[in-house]
Amino acid sequence: MIAIALLAATLAASPGPVDLQQVAKGLGQPTSVVAAPNGNLFVTEKTGRIVKVTPSGKKRTWFRIPVSTDGEQGLLSMVRLDTKRFYAAYTDSKGALQVSRFRKGGGERKIIRIKHPRYTNHNGGQLALHKGLLYISTGDGGGSGDPYRAAGDLRDLRGKILRIDPTCKKRYCIPSGNPRSARREIIAAGLRNPWRFSIDPVTQRLWIGDVGQNAFEEIDRMSVNGPRRDFGWSCWEARSRFNADDCSGRSVRKPVLAYGRSAGESVTGGYVYRGRDLPRLRGWYVFGDFISGQIWAYKGGKKISIGTARGVTSFGLTAFGELLLTTIDGRVLRVE
C-alpha cells in the first residue's frame, strides 16, 4: 500500500501531456522567438529577416540583416534591449559568427566575431542577457569529429559558451568574475554545437542542449557563478569515448542527461519552466528534438515526453514566463 501511495504521489506531481496552440504561421524557417512586454513577438528567420507578430497574429517585417545562409548559417538568434535596440547573432559573408548590437534606424555596432573558415555547420549562435552580461554559444567549427580540435582548446573561442560585457567603451570587456585562461571570454568548453541554451534565474544554472555526433544528444548544466566547465567534446560524446587524442589534461563534467538515436538525433535546448499557467510543469526543464519531434520535461533524473512538434528550432518565453517554440516549417507555437 505504501508503494502504491508513493507511485500515485509521483504521478500526480509529474507533468502530463501539453497542447501546442498555434500563435503564428507562414514564417520563413524561424530560428528564435522573443516576446515583448506588450505581447508582440519578434521572430528571427534564417534568411536575415526579423518579423514582428502582434497578439492578433498580424505579421510585418521589422528589420533585415544581411547574412550568409549556406548550410546551417543565417540569422541565428536575438535578444531585445528595448523597443529599438537589440543584439543579434548571425553568420556574415565569410561564414564567421558575428554578434552585434543594432538600433532600429540607427545601424550596427559590431561586438565580437568568431572565424568559421571552412564548414557551414556548427555555428552555435544562441544569445542570452543575464544581469547585464551577454552570453554567447559557439560551435566547434563544423565538419565531423571536431577536425580542428577546437572545443577543448582554451585558446580558441569555438565550441564554447562565452560571457562578455558589451556595455563598456571598448567593443566588449571581460567580466571580473570570468575564469582565468588563455581566452577569458570562455566560461564553458568542450561543446560540439550548443545550438540552444538558457539561464534559469531562480537557480542561477545554465542549461545547454549540445547536438551530438554519431550516437548521443546531451543536456549539460552548470552554475553561472561557478568555475569554468569542460563538457568533454571531442574526447567524449556524452558519456561515450570519442577522440582519444583529445583527452590529455582535461577535467570533464559529464552531461546531466543523454539520449540515443532511438529517441532523437538533434537536441534543441529549452527552458526551466517558471510560468503560472501549468503548475505541474513548474521547475521542469522543457526541451525537444529537431528530428524526432519529441518534447520532453526533465527534473531530478526523470525525463517525460509531454508532446510532439517536428522541426523544433528554438524555445522562447512570453513576458509572463509561458513557453513558446518555433518550428522549421514556419510556425510559432505556445505550450498550454
Short mmCIF file of C-alpha atoms in Angstrom, two decimals:
data_model
loop_
_atom_site.label_atom_id
_atom_site.label_comp_id
_atom_site.label_asym_id
_atom_site.label_seq_id
_atom_site.Cartn_x
_atom_site.Cartn_y
_atom_site.Cartn_z
CA MET A 1 0.00 0.00 0.00
CA ILE A 2 2.86 2.40 0.82
CA ALA A 3 4.48 1.70 -2.56
CA ILE A 4 1.18 2.33 -4.37
CA ALA A 5 0.71 5.60 -2.47
CA LEU A 6 4.23 6.75 -3.34
CA LEU A 7 3.70 5.89 -7.01
CA ALA A 8 0.41 7.79 -7.06
CA ALA A 9 2.06 10.84 -5.47
CA THR A 10 4.88 10.74 -8.03
CA LEU A 11 2.46 10.53 -10.95
CA ALA A 12 0.36 13.35 -9.54
CA ALA A 13 3.43 15.59 -9.28
CA SER A 14 4.61 14.83 -12.82
CA PRO A 15 3.55 16.99 -15.78
CA GLY A 16 1.08 15.44 -18.18
CA PRO A 17 0.76 15.96 -21.95
CA VAL A 18 0.56 19.55 -23.14
CA ASP A 19 -1.30 21.21 -26.00
CA LEU A 20 0.56 23.25 -28.60
CA GLN A 21 -1.51 26.25 -29.65
CA GLN A 22 -0.54 27.88 -32.95
CA VAL A 23 0.30 31.56 -32.50
CA ALA A 24 1.64 32.30 -35.99
CA LYS A 25 2.33 30.51 -39.26
CA GLY A 26 3.78 31.29 -42.67
CA LEU A 27 7.20 32.37 -41.39
CA GLY A 28 10.40 31.56 -43.28
CA GLN A 29 12.46 29.00 -41.36
CA PRO A 30 12.22 30.73 -37.96
CA THR A 31 15.25 30.34 -35.70
CA SER A 32 14.19 32.11 -32.50
CA VAL A 33 11.31 33.98 -30.88
CA VAL A 34 11.50 36.82 -28.36
CA ALA A 35 8.50 38.34 -26.58
CA ALA A 36 7.96 42.00 -25.70
CA PRO A 37 6.04 43.07 -22.54
CA ASN A 38 3.10 44.27 -24.68
CA GLY A 39 2.61 40.82 -26.18
CA ASN A 40 4.32 41.41 -29.52
CA LEU A 41 6.65 38.65 -30.69
CA PHE A 42 9.87 39.12 -32.65
CA VAL A 43 10.80 36.11 -34.76
CA THR A 44 14.18 35.73 -36.45
CA GLU A 45 14.25 33.95 -39.81
CA LYS A 46 17.24 32.10 -41.21
CA THR A 47 17.43 34.45 -44.21
CA GLY A 48 18.06 37.52 -42.02
CA ARG A 49 14.58 38.93 -41.56
CA ILE A 50 13.10 39.80 -38.15
CA VAL A 51 9.31 39.60 -38.19
CA LYS A 52 7.06 41.36 -35.70
CA VAL A 53 3.95 39.33 -34.80
CA THR A 54 1.17 41.16 -32.95
CA PRO A 55 -1.11 39.46 -30.38
CA SER A 56 -3.78 39.28 -33.09
CA GLY A 57 -1.41 37.33 -35.36
CA LYS A 58 -0.58 40.08 -37.85
CA LYS A 59 2.97 39.89 -39.26
CA ARG A 60 5.24 42.52 -40.73
CA THR A 61 8.95 42.83 -41.45
CA TRP A 62 10.57 44.75 -38.58
CA PHE A 63 14.29 44.56 -39.51
CA ARG A 64 16.64 42.91 -42.00
CA ILE A 65 20.26 41.84 -41.53
CA PRO A 66 22.45 40.72 -44.47
CA VAL A 67 23.57 37.16 -43.70
CA SER A 68 25.09 34.12 -45.37
CA THR A 69 22.66 31.22 -45.50
CA ASP A 70 24.71 28.21 -46.67
CA GLY A 71 24.09 25.03 -44.69
CA GLU A 72 23.20 25.89 -41.10
CA GLN A 73 24.24 29.53 -41.47
CA GLY A 74 21.92 32.51 -41.21
CA LEU A 75 20.34 34.79 -38.61
CA LEU A 76 20.57 32.58 -35.54
CA SER A 77 19.03 34.46 -32.59
CA MET A 78 18.37 37.84 -30.99
CA VAL A 79 17.74 39.40 -27.58
CA ARG A 80 15.91 42.70 -27.11
CA LEU A 81 17.22 45.59 -25.01
CA ASP A 82 14.25 47.92 -25.54
CA THR A 83 11.81 48.96 -28.26
CA LYS A 84 14.57 49.98 -30.68
CA ARG A 85 17.79 48.20 -29.63
CA PHE A 86 18.72 44.53 -29.73
CA TYR A 87 21.63 42.10 -30.01
CA ALA A 88 21.74 39.55 -32.82
CA ALA A 89 23.97 36.61 -33.73
CA TYR A 90 24.38 35.79 -37.41
CA THR A 91 26.85 34.41 -39.94
CA ASP A 92 28.48 37.06 -42.10
CA SER A 93 29.50 36.92 -45.77
CA LYS A 94 32.65 34.95 -44.89
CA GLY A 95 30.81 32.46 -42.70
CA ALA A 96 32.06 33.86 -39.37
CA LEU A 97 29.77 34.10 -36.35
CA GLN A 98 29.14 37.79 -35.77
CA VAL A 99 27.43 39.24 -32.69
CA SER A 100 26.36 42.88 -32.98
CA ARG A 101 24.17 45.45 -31.32
CA PHE A 102 21.59 47.04 -33.61
CA ARG A 103 19.39 50.09 -33.31
CA LYS A 104 16.29 50.24 -35.48
CA GLY A 105 17.01 53.01 -37.94
CA GLY A 106 20.48 53.54 -36.47
CA GLY A 107 22.86 50.92 -37.83
CA GLU A 108 25.07 48.18 -36.36
CA ARG A 109 27.79 48.14 -33.72
CA LYS A 110 29.90 45.00 -34.13
CA ILE A 111 30.89 43.45 -30.81
CA ILE A 112 32.61 40.10 -31.35
CA ARG A 113 33.39 37.97 -34.40
CA ILE A 114 34.44 34.28 -34.32
CA LYS A 115 36.04 32.99 -37.50
CA HIS A 116 34.49 29.90 -39.06
CA PRO A 117 36.67 29.40 -42.11
CA ARG A 118 35.67 26.19 -43.85
CA TYR A 119 32.43 24.46 -42.90
CA THR A 120 28.85 25.77 -42.95
CA ASN A 121 27.58 23.94 -39.87
CA HIS A 122 28.03 24.05 -36.07
CA ASN A 123 27.70 27.80 -35.73
CA GLY A 124 26.06 27.86 -32.28
CA GLY A 125 24.66 31.37 -32.14
CA GLN A 126 22.37 31.46 -29.10
CA LEU A 127 22.39 34.72 -27.12
CA ALA A 128 21.18 35.45 -23.59
CA LEU A 129 21.34 38.50 -21.34
CA HIS A 130 21.74 37.89 -17.62
CA LYS A 131 22.47 40.61 -15.07
CA GLY A 132 23.71 42.92 -17.79
CA LEU A 133 26.18 40.44 -19.29
CA LEU A 134 25.91 38.81 -22.70
CA TYR A 135 26.21 35.03 -23.05
CA ILE A 136 27.04 33.54 -26.47
CA SER A 137 27.21 29.94 -27.70
CA THR A 138 29.67 28.94 -30.43
CA GLY A 139 30.00 25.70 -32.42
CA ASP A 140 33.24 23.75 -32.79
CA GLY A 141 33.89 24.98 -36.33
CA GLY A 142 31.92 22.35 -38.21
CA GLY A 143 32.79 19.23 -40.11
CA SER A 144 32.74 15.81 -38.50
CA GLY A 145 34.52 14.85 -35.30
CA ASP A 146 35.88 18.30 -34.36
CA PRO A 147 38.64 18.33 -37.03
CA TYR A 148 40.22 21.49 -35.56
CA ARG A 149 40.17 20.05 -32.01
CA ALA A 150 38.75 23.45 -31.15
CA ALA A 151 36.20 22.56 -28.48
CA GLY A 152 38.73 21.66 -25.79
CA ASP A 153 41.28 24.35 -26.72
CA LEU A 154 41.10 27.32 -24.34
CA ARG A 155 42.93 29.47 -26.89
CA ASP A 156 40.04 29.03 -29.36
CA LEU A 157 36.58 30.57 -28.97
CA ARG A 158 34.83 27.79 -30.92
CA GLY A 159 32.88 25.04 -29.13
CA LYS A 160 32.25 27.25 -26.12
CA ILE A 161 29.90 29.37 -24.05
CA LEU A 162 31.27 32.91 -23.81
CA ARG A 163 30.41 35.66 -21.33
CA ILE A 164 31.24 39.28 -22.09
CA ASP A 165 30.29 42.80 -21.01
CA PRO A 166 29.21 44.65 -24.18
CA THR A 167 28.44 47.94 -22.40
CA CYS A 168 31.99 49.24 -21.91
CA LYS A 169 33.73 51.80 -24.15
CA LYS A 170 35.61 49.06 -25.99
CA ARG A 171 33.85 46.60 -28.29
CA TYR A 172 33.45 44.47 -25.18
CA CYS A 173 35.14 43.84 -21.83
CA ILE A 174 35.81 40.71 -19.77
CA PRO A 175 33.62 40.49 -16.66
CA SER A 176 35.63 40.36 -13.43
CA GLY A 177 34.09 37.02 -12.45
CA ASN A 178 35.20 35.15 -15.58
CA PRO A 179 37.68 32.27 -15.14
CA ARG A 180 41.33 32.85 -15.99
CA SER A 181 42.53 31.16 -19.17
CA ALA A 182 44.14 31.97 -22.49
CA ARG A 183 40.82 33.44 -23.65
CA ARG A 184 38.96 34.83 -20.66
CA GLU A 185 35.69 35.13 -22.57
CA ILE A 186 35.23 31.36 -22.05
CA ILE A 187 33.06 30.07 -19.20
CA ALA A 188 32.27 26.64 -20.71
CA ALA A 189 34.29 24.49 -23.14
CA GLY A 190 34.08 21.05 -24.71
CA LEU A 191 30.87 21.65 -26.69
CA ARG A 192 30.13 20.45 -30.22
CA ASN A 193 27.20 22.62 -31.30
CA PRO A 194 25.41 24.24 -28.36
CA TRP A 195 22.61 25.41 -30.62
CA ARG A 196 20.33 26.43 -27.75
CA PHE A 197 20.95 27.24 -24.08
CA SER A 198 19.16 29.16 -21.34
CA ILE A 199 19.75 30.51 -17.85
CA ASP A 200 17.34 29.70 -15.02
CA PRO A 201 17.13 32.88 -12.92
CA VAL A 202 15.87 31.00 -9.87
CA THR A 203 18.76 28.52 -9.53
CA GLN A 204 21.35 30.57 -11.49
CA ARG A 205 22.04 27.49 -13.61
CA LEU A 206 22.98 27.43 -17.28
CA TRP A 207 21.25 24.64 -19.25
CA ILE A 208 22.87 23.69 -22.57
CA GLY A 209 21.48 21.49 -25.34
CA ASP A 210 24.55 20.18 -27.20
CA VAL A 211 23.92 18.48 -30.55
CA GLY A 212 25.72 15.12 -30.80
CA GLN A 213 27.81 13.38 -33.45
CA ASN A 214 27.07 9.71 -34.17
CA ALA A 215 25.22 8.28 -31.23
CA PHE A 216 24.12 10.66 -28.46
CA GLU A 217 22.47 14.00 -27.73
CA GLU A 218 23.19 15.67 -24.42
CA ILE A 219 21.99 18.26 -21.92
CA ASP A 220 24.72 19.93 -19.89
CA ARG A 221 24.27 22.04 -16.78
CA MET A 222 26.48 24.38 -14.76
CA SER A 223 26.27 27.32 -12.36
CA VAL A 224 26.70 30.72 -13.98
CA ASN A 225 28.60 31.76 -10.84
CA GLY A 226 30.87 28.71 -10.62
CA PRO A 227 34.19 27.75 -12.21
CA ARG A 228 34.65 27.14 -15.92
CA ARG A 229 33.40 23.71 -17.02
CA ASP A 230 34.67 21.38 -19.74
CA PHE A 231 31.89 19.14 -21.10
CA GLY A 232 34.28 16.83 -22.89
CA TRP A 233 33.83 17.12 -26.64
CA SER A 234 35.60 15.70 -28.64
CA CYS A 235 37.28 13.38 -26.14
CA TRP A 236 33.75 12.32 -25.22
CA GLU A 237 30.42 12.23 -26.98
CA ALA A 238 28.08 12.42 -24.00
CA ARG A 239 29.35 9.53 -21.80
CA SER A 240 31.00 7.58 -24.63
CA ARG A 241 34.70 7.95 -25.51
CA PHE A 242 35.18 9.51 -28.96
CA ASN A 243 38.55 11.10 -29.89
CA ALA A 244 41.20 9.55 -27.69
CA ASP A 245 43.78 12.10 -28.89
CA ASP A 246 41.73 14.96 -27.41
CA CYS A 247 41.70 13.90 -23.76
CA SER A 248 45.04 14.99 -22.34
CA GLY A 249 44.90 17.21 -19.26
CA ARG A 250 41.15 17.69 -19.27
CA SER A 251 38.84 17.51 -16.27
CA VAL A 252 35.48 16.73 -17.81
CA ARG A 253 31.97 17.22 -16.44
CA LYS A 254 29.58 14.59 -17.76
CA PRO A 255 26.13 15.60 -19.06
CA VAL A 256 23.17 15.70 -16.72
CA LEU A 257 21.15 13.87 -19.39
CA ALA A 258 21.98 11.98 -22.60
CA TYR A 259 19.81 10.07 -25.04
CA GLY A 260 20.49 7.88 -28.05
CA ARG A 261 19.32 7.67 -31.64
CA SER A 262 16.18 5.74 -30.80
CA ALA A 263 14.87 8.92 -29.13
CA GLY A 264 16.21 11.62 -31.44
CA GLU A 265 19.10 13.00 -33.48
CA SER A 266 19.35 16.76 -32.87
CA VAL A 267 18.59 18.24 -29.47
CA THR A 268 17.01 21.68 -29.18
CA GLY A 269 17.65 23.09 -25.73
CA GLY A 270 14.82 24.83 -23.90
CA TYR A 271 13.97 26.44 -20.57
CA VAL A 272 13.21 25.60 -16.98
CA TYR A 273 9.52 26.46 -16.76
CA ARG A 274 8.71 29.16 -14.19
CA GLY A 275 5.33 30.29 -15.52
CA ARG A 276 1.90 30.28 -13.88
CA ASP A 277 -0.44 28.51 -16.28
CA LEU A 278 0.99 24.98 -15.92
CA PRO A 279 1.69 24.39 -12.20
CA ARG A 280 2.65 20.72 -12.64
CA LEU A 281 5.34 21.75 -15.11
CA ARG A 282 6.87 24.38 -12.85
CA GLY A 283 10.55 23.67 -12.15
CA TRP A 284 10.89 21.17 -15.00
CA TYR A 285 13.35 21.74 -17.83
CA VAL A 286 11.50 21.58 -21.16
CA PHE A 287 13.39 20.80 -24.38
CA GLY A 288 12.91 19.00 -27.70
CA ASP A 289 14.49 17.18 -30.62
CA PHE A 290 14.52 18.63 -34.13
CA ILE A 291 14.42 15.25 -35.92
CA SER A 292 12.15 13.05 -33.78
CA GLY A 293 9.82 15.90 -32.80
CA GLN A 294 9.70 14.78 -29.19
CA ILE A 295 9.21 17.41 -26.49
CA TRP A 296 10.35 16.35 -23.04
CA ALA A 297 10.26 17.63 -19.49
CA TYR A 298 13.22 16.74 -17.25
CA LYS A 299 13.64 17.04 -13.50
CA GLY A 300 15.54 15.11 -10.84
CA GLY A 301 16.76 12.39 -13.19
CA LYS A 302 13.33 11.81 -14.74
CA LYS A 303 12.58 12.56 -18.42
CA ILE A 304 8.92 12.55 -19.52
CA SER A 305 7.51 13.00 -23.02
CA ILE A 306 4.90 15.78 -22.95
CA GLY A 307 4.23 16.40 -26.65
CA THR A 308 5.48 16.36 -30.23
CA ALA A 309 6.33 19.05 -32.79
CA ARG A 310 8.64 18.13 -35.65
CA GLY A 311 11.41 20.50 -36.62
CA VAL A 312 11.65 22.42 -33.33
CA THR A 313 14.32 25.08 -33.88
CA SER A 314 14.06 27.02 -30.62
CA PHE A 315 12.13 27.73 -27.45
CA GLY A 316 11.20 31.12 -26.05
CA LEU A 317 9.27 32.72 -23.20
CA THR A 318 6.38 35.16 -23.09
CA ALA A 319 6.62 38.17 -20.79
CA PHE A 320 4.85 36.03 -18.16
CA GLY A 321 7.20 33.05 -18.47
CA GLU A 322 4.96 30.85 -20.60
CA LEU A 323 6.71 28.64 -23.14
CA LEU A 324 6.85 29.29 -26.87
CA LEU A 325 8.57 27.29 -29.59
CA THR A 326 9.37 27.73 -33.29
CA THR A 327 9.38 25.06 -35.99
CA ILE A 328 11.31 24.98 -39.24
CA ASP A 329 8.09 24.85 -41.27
CA GLY A 330 7.27 28.40 -40.23
CA ARG A 331 5.17 28.21 -37.07
CA VAL A 332 5.25 29.73 -33.59
CA LEU A 333 3.51 27.54 -31.01
CA ARG A 334 2.57 28.18 -27.38
CA VAL A 335 2.70 25.41 -24.77
CA GLU A 336 -0.67 25.16 -22.99
#
